[in-house]
PDB file of C-alpha atoms and ligand atoms in Angstrom:
ATOM      1  CA  MET A 206      10.826  12.139  11.036  1.00  0.00           C
ATOM      2  CA  VAL A 207       8.904   9.132   9.768  1.00  0.00           C
ATOM      3  CA  HIS A 208      10.691   6.996   7.571  1.00  0.00           C
ATOM      4  CA  PHE A 209       9.439   5.518   4.283  1.00  0.00           C
ATOM      5  CA  THR A 210      10.750   2.890   2.224  1.00  0.00           C
ATOM      6  CA  CYS A 211       8.943   1.373  -0.889  1.00  0.00           C
ATOM      7  CA  ASP A 212       7.676  -2.039   0.054  1.00  0.00           C
ATOM      8  CA  LEU A 213       8.460  -3.543  -3.413  1.00  0.00           C
ATOM      9  CA  CYS A 214      11.936  -2.109  -4.385  1.00  0.00           C
ATOM     10  CA  GLY A 215      13.060  -0.733  -1.199  1.00  0.00           C
ATOM     11  CA  LYS A 216      13.686   2.747  -2.456  1.00  0.00           C
ATOM     12  CA  ASP A 217      14.044   5.309   0.332  1.00  0.00           C
ATOM     13  CA  MET A 218      11.120   7.920  -0.159  1.00  0.00           C
ATOM     14  CA  THR A 219      11.882  10.097   2.536  1.00  0.00           C
ATOM     15  CA  THR A 220      14.622  11.803   0.591  1.00  0.00           C
ATOM     16  CA  SER A 221      13.822  11.191  -2.906  1.00  0.00           C
ATOM     17  CA  GLY A 222      11.140  13.591  -3.253  1.00  0.00           C
ATOM     18  CA  ASP A 223       8.937  11.142  -5.198  1.00  0.00           C
ATOM     19  CA  GLY A 224       5.327  10.665  -4.592  1.00  0.00           C
ATOM     20  CA  ARG A 225       4.555   8.174  -2.072  1.00  0.00           C
ATOM     21  CA  TYR A 226       1.416   5.740  -2.897  1.00  0.00           C
ATOM     22  CA  VAL A 227      -0.581   3.643  -0.156  1.00  0.00           C
ATOM     23  CA  VAL A 228      -1.959   0.232  -1.495  1.00  0.00           C
ATOM     24  CA  LYS A 229      -4.546  -1.345   0.688  1.00  0.00           C
ATOM     25  CA  MET A 230      -5.842  -4.832  -0.117  1.00  0.00           C
ATOM     26  CA  GLU A 231      -8.468  -7.009   1.507  1.00  0.00           C
ATOM     27  CA  ALA A 232      -8.889 -10.599   1.012  1.00  0.00           C
ATOM     28  CA  TYR A 233     -11.974 -12.502   2.329  1.00  0.00           C
ATOM     29  CA  PRO A 234     -14.175 -15.464   1.550  1.00  0.00           C
ATOM     30  CA  GLY A 235     -16.797 -14.819  -0.862  1.00  0.00           C
ATOM     31  CA  PHE A 236     -19.327 -16.032   1.137  1.00  0.00           C
ATOM     32  CA  ASP A 237     -23.138 -15.324  -0.046  1.00  0.00           C
ATOM     33  CA  PRO A 238     -25.635 -16.061   3.058  1.00  0.00           C
ATOM     34  CA  ASN A 239     -28.260 -15.667   0.429  1.00  0.00           C
ATOM     35  CA  GLU A 240     -27.156 -18.489  -1.842  1.00  0.00           C
ATOM     36  CA  ILE A 241     -29.968 -20.919  -2.093  1.00  0.00           C
ATOM     37  CA  LYS A 242     -28.916 -24.514  -2.999  1.00  0.00           C
ATOM     38  CA  GLU A 243     -31.074 -26.926  -5.022  1.00  0.00           C
ATOM     39  CA  ASP A 244     -31.577 -29.132  -1.965  1.00  0.00           C
ATOM     40  CA  ASP A 245     -33.205 -26.024  -0.249  1.00  0.00           C
ATOM     41  CA  LEU A 246     -35.948 -25.930  -2.932  1.00  0.00           C
ATOM     42  CA  ASP A 247     -36.963 -29.664  -2.676  1.00  0.00           C
ATOM     43  CA  ASP A 248     -39.895 -29.168  -0.465  1.00  0.00           C
ATOM     44  CA  ASP A 249     -41.773 -26.082   0.778  1.00  0.00           C
ATOM     45  CA  PRO A 250     -40.128 -22.812  -0.610  1.00  0.00           C
ATOM     46  CA  MET A 251     -41.188 -20.946   2.769  1.00  0.00           C
ATOM     47  CA  GLU A 252     -39.753 -23.726   4.837  1.00  0.00           C
ATOM     48  CA  ALA A 253     -36.369 -23.199   2.814  1.00  0.00           C
ATOM     49  CA  VAL A 254     -36.336 -19.671   3.304  1.00  0.00           C
ATOM     50  CA  SER A 255     -36.930 -19.980   7.335  1.00  0.00           C
ATOM     51  CA  GLN A 256     -34.216 -22.671   7.344  1.00  0.00           C
ATOM     52  CA  LEU A 257     -31.917 -20.230   5.520  1.00  0.00           C
ATOM     53  CA  LEU A 258     -32.812 -17.543   7.778  1.00  0.00           C
ATOM     54  CA  GLN A 259     -31.969 -19.667  10.778  1.00  0.00           C
ATOM     55  CA  ARG A 260     -28.672 -20.541   9.388  1.00  0.00           C
ATOM     56  CA  ASP A 261     -27.786 -16.892   8.904  1.00  0.00           C
ATOM     57  CA  GLU A 262     -28.230 -16.493  12.818  1.00  0.00           C
ATOM     58  CA  SER A 263     -26.114 -18.950  13.954  1.00  0.00           C
ATOM     59  CA  LEU A 264     -23.098 -17.913  11.671  1.00  0.00           C
ATOM     60  CA  SER A 265     -23.479 -14.577   9.880  1.00  0.00           C
ATOM     61  CA  SER A 266     -21.466 -13.493   6.951  1.00  0.00           C
ATOM     62  CA  GLU A 267     -20.018 -10.786   8.862  1.00  0.00           C
ATOM     63  CA  ASP A 268     -18.594 -13.242  11.397  1.00  0.00           C
ATOM     64  CA  VAL A 269     -16.987 -15.382   8.725  1.00  0.00           C
ATOM     65  CA  ALA A 270     -15.416 -12.220   7.212  1.00  0.00           C
ATOM     66  CA  LYS A 271     -14.257 -11.009  10.387  1.00  0.00           C
ATOM     67  CA  THR A 272     -12.283 -14.081  11.208  1.00  0.00           C
ATOM     68  CA  GLN A 273     -10.935 -14.629   7.755  1.00  0.00           C
ATOM     69  CA  THR A 274     -10.387 -11.242   6.561  1.00  0.00           C
ATOM     70  CA  LYS A 275      -6.776 -10.369   5.735  1.00  0.00           C
ATOM     71  CA  GLY A 276      -5.816  -6.846   5.297  1.00  0.00           C
ATOM     72  CA  PHE A 277      -2.704  -5.740   3.629  1.00  0.00           C
ATOM     73  CA  ARG A 278      -1.108  -2.206   3.330  1.00  0.00           C
ATOM     74  CA  PHE A 279       1.991  -1.265   1.188  1.00  0.00           C
ATOM     75  CA  ASP A 280       3.896   1.705   0.495  1.00  0.00           C
ATOM     76  CA  LEU A 281       4.958   2.135  -2.885  1.00  0.00           C
ATOM     77  CA  CYS A 282       7.229   4.582  -4.719  1.00  0.00           C
ATOM     78  CA  SER A 283       5.777   6.114  -8.085  1.00  0.00           C
ATOM     79  CA  THR A 284       7.817   3.585 -10.199  1.00  0.00           C
ATOM     80  CA  CYS A 285       6.166   0.748  -8.370  1.00  0.00           C
ATOM     81  CA  HIS A 286       2.779   2.165  -8.086  1.00  0.00           C
ATOM     82  CA  HIS A 287       2.795   2.608 -11.646  1.00  0.00           C
ATOM     83  CA  LYS A 288       3.658  -1.142 -12.266  1.00  0.00           C
ATOM     84  CA  PHE A 289       1.126  -2.074  -9.730  1.00  0.00           C
ATOM     85  CA  VAL A 290      -1.783  -0.368 -11.132  1.00  0.00           C
ATOM     86  CA  ARG A 291      -0.783  -1.892 -14.633  1.00  0.00           C
ATOM     87  CA  ASP A 292      -0.842  -5.552 -13.025  1.00  0.00           C
ATOM     88  CA  PRO A 293      -1.979  -5.521  -9.507  1.00  0.00           C
ATOM     89  CA  LEU A 294      -1.891  -9.405  -9.345  1.00  0.00           C
ATOM     90  CA  GLY A 295       1.669  -9.572 -10.441  1.00  0.00           C
ATOM     91  CA  LYS A 296       0.552 -11.902 -13.233  1.00  0.00           C
ATOM     92  CA  GLU A 297       2.777 -10.386 -15.982  1.00  0.00           C
ATOM     93  CA  THR A 298       5.624 -10.379 -13.589  1.00  0.00           C
ATOM     94  CA  LEU A 299       5.074 -13.879 -12.628  1.00  0.00           C
ATOM     95  CA  HIS A 300       5.271 -15.226 -16.520  1.00  0.00           C
ATOM     96  CA  GLN A 301       8.205 -12.916 -17.127  1.00  0.00           C
ATOM     97  CA  PHE A 302      10.043 -13.782 -14.107  1.00  0.00           C
ATOM     98  CA  ASP A 303      12.568 -16.179 -15.593  1.00  0.00           C
ATOM     99  CA  PHE A 304      13.244 -13.898 -18.484  1.00  0.00           C
ATOM    100  CA  SER A 305      13.791 -10.741 -16.552  1.00  0.00           C
ATOM    101  CA  LYS A 306      16.868  -8.684 -17.633  1.00  0.00           C
ATOM    102  CA  ASN A 307      16.703  -6.504 -14.583  1.00  0.00           C
TER     103      ASN A 307
HETATM  104 ZN1   ZN B1254       9.529   1.029  -5.457  1.00  0.00          ZN
END
């Protein structure tokens, strides 16, 4: 039998009968290959575009994303899932951490 524990609170979800929630997150550089800088527009616009295309060939955004993408997967119990969707980045928790009475 596959054993599941909550990645946040450590609760055993195998026997609790509570729902199990899976959270998947992906982090990658917000790189835009079509971004045109002011320098690119100095001269001939068509030349700037062709330079831009050449730049894309040498390093595509896909390559960048592949090497720098970080994927995360978490199993959460229903309680932690509820907390997570209310505050996915934990900003609330971060601010209240010192005052927590748990
Ligand atoms: Zn939990």
